[in-house]
XYZ file of C-alpha atoms in Angstrom:
328
model
C -15.044 19.207 -47.592
C -14.299 22.523 -46.104
C -10.717 22.280 -44.618
C -13.137 23.065 -40.755
C -14.362 20.141 -41.468
C -11.726 18.455 -42.039
C -10.118 19.810 -38.496
C -13.254 18.632 -36.648
C -12.882 14.849 -38.529
C -9.194 14.551 -37.615
C -9.811 15.489 -34.492
C -12.283 13.171 -33.955
C -10.370 10.679 -35.225
C -7.147 10.968 -33.144
C -9.575 11.930 -30.107
C -11.406 7.197 -30.161
C -7.783 6.362 -31.352
C -6.795 7.682 -27.809
C -9.776 6.987 -25.832
C -9.704 3.514 -26.957
C -5.944 3.468 -26.153
C -6.376 4.281 -22.428
C -9.349 2.063 -22.236
C -7.832 -0.660 -23.367
C -4.482 -0.399 -21.687
C -6.672 0.784 -18.128
C -9.266 -2.187 -18.254
C -5.793 -4.994 -19.166
C -4.267 -3.107 -15.800
C -6.817 -3.627 -13.331
C -4.972 -6.173 -10.706
C -2.963 -4.655 -8.055
C -1.048 -6.510 -4.857
C -4.182 -6.919 -2.386
C -5.127 -9.693 -5.718
C -2.558 -12.106 -5.673
C -1.024 -10.463 -2.573
C 2.196 -10.690 -1.864
C 1.322 -9.549 2.489
C 1.079 -13.721 2.315
C -2.279 -12.904 4.046
C -1.945 -9.556 6.276
C -3.992 -8.466 4.907
C -6.655 -10.562 4.422
C -8.956 -12.221 7.172
C -11.119 -15.028 7.274
C -14.479 -13.817 7.327
C -17.268 -15.214 10.093
C -20.047 -13.529 11.789
C -17.679 -12.714 14.945
C -16.142 -10.492 12.397
C -18.653 -8.533 11.016
C -22.013 -8.622 8.645
C -21.920 -7.470 5.242
C -24.918 -5.640 4.004
C -25.350 -5.442 0.267
C -26.958 -3.973 -2.675
C -27.817 -1.348 -0.304
C -29.847 2.213 -3.228
C -27.982 5.259 -3.047
C -29.851 6.851 -6.261
C -32.403 5.499 -9.572
C -29.852 4.093 -12.098
C -28.615 1.449 -12.015
C -25.424 0.755 -10.751
C -26.314 3.479 -7.755
C -25.689 0.787 -5.006
C -23.177 0.001 -1.365
C -22.016 -2.424 0.731
C -21.990 -2.253 3.553
C -18.965 -4.823 5.941
C -20.474 -3.839 9.905
C -18.157 -4.613 12.804
C -19.562 -7.470 15.115
C -18.999 -4.797 18.247
C -22.280 -3.043 18.178
C -21.294 -1.207 21.773
C -19.087 1.356 20.878
C -21.061 5.411 20.991
C -19.291 6.014 17.849
C -17.306 4.739 14.871
C -14.898 5.584 12.006
C -16.179 5.095 8.049
C -14.010 3.824 5.428
C -15.183 3.866 1.839
C -12.797 1.557 -0.971
C -13.037 2.609 -4.346
C -12.343 -0.196 -7.129
C -10.403 0.607 -9.800
C -11.455 -0.713 -13.865
C -10.418 2.448 -15.464
C -13.314 4.177 -15.178
C -15.061 1.830 -17.708
C -15.586 -2.207 -15.538
C -15.542 -3.552 -12.159
C -17.810 -3.992 -9.356
C -17.812 -3.659 -5.460
C -17.332 -6.525 -5.105
C -13.299 -6.595 -6.133
C -13.688 -4.747 -3.042
C -14.205 -7.467 -0.634
C -11.226 -8.902 0.796
C -9.771 -4.898 1.847
C -12.847 -4.305 3.450
C -13.012 -7.401 5.193
C -9.377 -6.192 6.987
C -10.965 -3.251 7.367
C -14.038 -4.090 9.309
C -12.154 -7.120 10.907
C -9.620 -3.948 12.641
C -12.940 -1.956 14.142
C -14.420 0.164 10.732
C -17.320 0.650 9.071
C -15.867 -0.306 5.518
C -18.081 0.385 2.475
C -17.425 -0.377 -1.197
C -19.352 1.781 -3.317
C -20.487 1.196 -7.354
C -20.723 3.733 -9.983
C -21.885 3.767 -13.507
C -19.263 2.865 -16.148
C -18.145 4.231 -19.692
C -19.636 1.924 -21.470
C -21.581 1.973 -24.557
C -24.828 1.381 -22.621
C -23.914 4.825 -20.508
C -21.915 7.376 -23.355
C -22.065 10.198 -21.099
C -20.385 8.363 -18.431
C -17.018 10.912 -17.207
C -15.393 11.283 -14.637
C -16.885 13.649 -13.464
C -20.509 12.456 -13.030
C -18.091 9.472 -11.389
C -16.619 10.974 -8.538
C -20.987 13.338 -8.791
C -21.753 9.463 -7.953
C -19.506 9.395 -4.799
C -20.503 12.754 -3.122
C -23.877 11.936 -3.744
C -23.725 8.457 -2.478
C -21.861 9.704 1.394
C -25.181 10.105 2.976
C -26.720 7.183 2.522
C -23.987 5.198 3.492
C -23.748 7.014 7.117
C -27.466 6.921 7.030
C -27.651 3.380 6.343
C -24.638 2.636 8.894
C -26.148 4.537 11.649
C -29.907 2.707 11.072
C -27.640 -0.556 11.834
C -26.581 0.897 15.538
C -23.135 2.525 13.899
C -22.902 6.178 14.669
C -20.186 7.498 12.717
C -18.501 10.501 13.626
C -15.395 10.402 10.955
C -14.141 9.001 7.654
C -11.353 7.481 5.474
C -11.125 7.475 1.407
C -9.728 5.503 -0.304
C -9.559 2.946 -3.652
C -6.863 2.014 -6.433
C -6.211 2.615 -10.134
C -9.783 4.626 -11.448
C -11.459 4.694 -7.431
C -7.808 5.879 -6.256
C -8.259 8.908 -8.172
C -12.344 9.154 -7.640
C -10.613 8.951 -3.865
C -8.673 11.887 -3.786
C -11.261 14.284 -5.689
C -13.348 13.057 -3.188
C -11.621 14.059 -0.099
C -9.543 17.288 -1.412
C -12.318 17.849 -3.741
C -15.695 17.224 -1.308
C -14.567 16.621 1.737
C -16.445 19.972 2.810
C -19.123 18.842 2.458
C -18.721 15.668 3.462
C -21.812 15.042 6.039
C -19.116 13.440 8.962
C -15.658 15.443 8.412
C -12.299 13.471 5.450
C -9.398 12.517 7.853
C -7.149 10.805 5.293
C -7.510 10.099 1.725
C -5.296 5.926 1.094
C -4.908 4.546 -2.798
C -2.661 3.250 -5.099
C -1.726 4.561 -8.999
C -5.025 6.933 -8.992
C -5.188 9.722 -12.086
C -4.334 12.890 -9.980
C -4.399 15.336 -13.270
C -4.729 15.268 -16.686
C -1.442 17.822 -18.136
C -0.712 16.056 -21.236
C 2.501 16.994 -20.242
C 2.634 14.084 -18.111
C 1.370 11.850 -20.009
C 3.567 10.752 -21.928
C 3.371 6.869 -22.699
C 0.380 7.875 -24.610
C 2.003 11.255 -26.554
C 0.492 14.152 -25.721
C 4.246 15.526 -24.825
C 4.763 15.885 -27.779
C 4.999 19.797 -29.928
C 2.806 18.561 -32.541
C -1.196 18.811 -33.811
C -1.699 15.490 -33.528
C -0.646 15.328 -29.607
C -3.024 18.532 -28.645
C -5.921 16.478 -31.005
C -5.430 12.812 -28.641
C -5.191 14.527 -26.097
C -8.069 17.242 -26.000
C -10.508 14.306 -27.041
C -9.850 12.476 -24.788
C -9.467 14.870 -21.725
C -13.228 16.018 -23.033
C -14.152 12.726 -22.753
C -12.723 12.144 -19.008
C -14.322 15.894 -17.713
C -17.565 15.589 -19.543
C -15.978 19.521 -21.016
C -15.429 20.624 -23.973
C -11.669 21.208 -24.333
C -10.294 22.582 -27.621
C -6.437 21.745 -28.372
C -5.866 25.247 -28.567
C -7.281 25.695 -24.481
C -4.230 23.204 -23.070
C -1.661 25.011 -21.372
C -3.954 27.660 -20.280
C -6.526 29.310 -17.672
C -9.451 27.927 -19.596
C -7.767 24.171 -19.405
C -7.487 24.299 -15.936
C -10.713 25.359 -15.525
C -11.658 22.608 -17.827
C -9.777 19.715 -16.018
C -10.160 21.344 -12.227
C -13.138 18.669 -11.206
C -11.684 15.420 -12.387
C -8.480 16.702 -10.933
C -7.056 16.598 -6.914
C -3.862 18.246 -8.032
C -5.869 21.017 -8.083
C -7.907 21.218 -5.121
C -4.243 20.617 -2.931
C -4.341 23.286 -0.235
C -3.213 23.597 3.051
C -5.652 22.606 4.116
C -5.716 18.837 2.518
C -6.129 16.243 4.181
C -3.118 13.530 4.897
C -2.729 11.067 1.952
C -0.195 7.686 2.132
C -0.251 6.892 -1.885
C 2.229 4.547 -4.438
C 2.697 4.228 -7.518
C 4.350 2.782 -10.457
C 8.034 4.555 -11.756
C 6.901 2.255 -14.958
C 3.009 2.939 -14.963
C 1.668 2.908 -19.138
C -1.709 3.545 -18.241
C -1.495 6.666 -16.473
C 1.096 8.860 -15.632
C 4.085 9.101 -13.309
C 4.569 12.636 -13.400
C 1.497 13.459 -12.388
C 1.664 11.447 -9.098
C 6.051 13.745 -8.808
C 3.348 16.522 -9.182
C 0.775 15.105 -6.333
C 3.447 15.285 -4.381
C 5.187 18.610 -4.747
C 2.027 20.124 -4.561
C 1.543 18.225 -0.835
C 4.900 19.265 0.048
C 4.614 23.031 -0.409
C 1.299 22.821 0.748
C 2.767 21.478 4.161
C 0.544 18.359 3.548
C 1.515 15.886 5.653
C 1.854 12.413 3.399
C 4.033 9.469 2.175
C 5.027 9.341 -1.036
C 5.845 5.426 -2.544
C 7.455 4.507 -5.205
C 7.400 1.116 -7.263
C 10.477 2.151 -8.785
C 10.646 -1.112 -11.026
C 7.124 -1.506 -11.060
C 4.243 -0.283 -14.055
C 0.543 0.593 -12.999
C 0.094 -2.904 -11.582
C 2.878 -2.401 -8.446
C 3.935 -5.574 -9.718
C 7.955 -5.611 -9.324
C 8.306 -3.856 -6.214
C 7.605 -6.641 -3.207
C 8.489 -4.566 0.040
C 7.363 -0.940 -1.621
C 3.461 -2.452 -1.391
C 4.344 -3.449 2.080
C 5.759 -0.447 2.760
C 2.363 1.158 1.294
C 0.660 -1.082 3.026
C 2.414 -0.051 6.879
C 1.908 3.422 5.731
C -1.653 2.453 5.818
C -1.807 0.972 9.161
C 0.104 3.760 10.478
C -2.038 6.811 9.096
C -4.967 5.432 10.177
C -3.843 5.111 13.770
C -3.882 8.188 13.929
C -5.811 9.678 12.012
C -9.267 8.140 12.046
C -7.778 5.801 14.821
C -10.182 2.797 16.282
C -11.728 3.851 19.765
């Protein structure tokens, strides 16, 4: 076997190891605070027709996963409404919009039109799916969501993006990268533990910060899969690398016009890099963007050991909604 073929085989082997590790870790860490609710029902509601109605499985494209749910407030008397889109977690490989029902019902009870959206997951059935293709599906869905609400008598004038983990990543991408093309203005974003960048040195839990061929090969393989672009080990640390990951890295879209942001991260996250959130906080600060960065000092990806900090996160979500997306 030639040296070049051996090198390629080695790169492929390390790429698969890290991809599988990432998937297993992410899938095992998709339960969030909103699932087991340390707030004792503060952000959940007993659903009834007095609160609103739900339209299920509305289509926004031809793919099997191209469906969304719409949560509509009972009060149809207003001239205009605000929309909050919440994207589900699941490591880009699993999860479903139905898992967002509680938070969407809570938002609807506050007077918002809410929507949860499915996107094509990376599975054996869909091996070409990646963060970029998923972000494009979310972008494509937005006009359909706004139009569906309008058909039901809810004229949407402004919106917010939100999500958790993989959904948080996709929410940030839409709010930062795609806000200029949104059918209605994006006014803010809130998310928990969503990966915001793909700099290898931040992904210490996979050893990508190590100065070794194996680390560079693993990072190149995993981030090629996540971005949908071919990344080689020699590209890491160059402008070409930044260009290759830009469309799936919210961090690289931050500027003075970036929307207000509320975000929460666990300092001991072993699934996505806590250090990436430090970068994002710094970028938002330097750009003068209003934001809240809540660090759960004792928690991992599930924010499991910091109930008070999680409560602070939700308080800030409410404050930012009231300030930047008020229900008239």
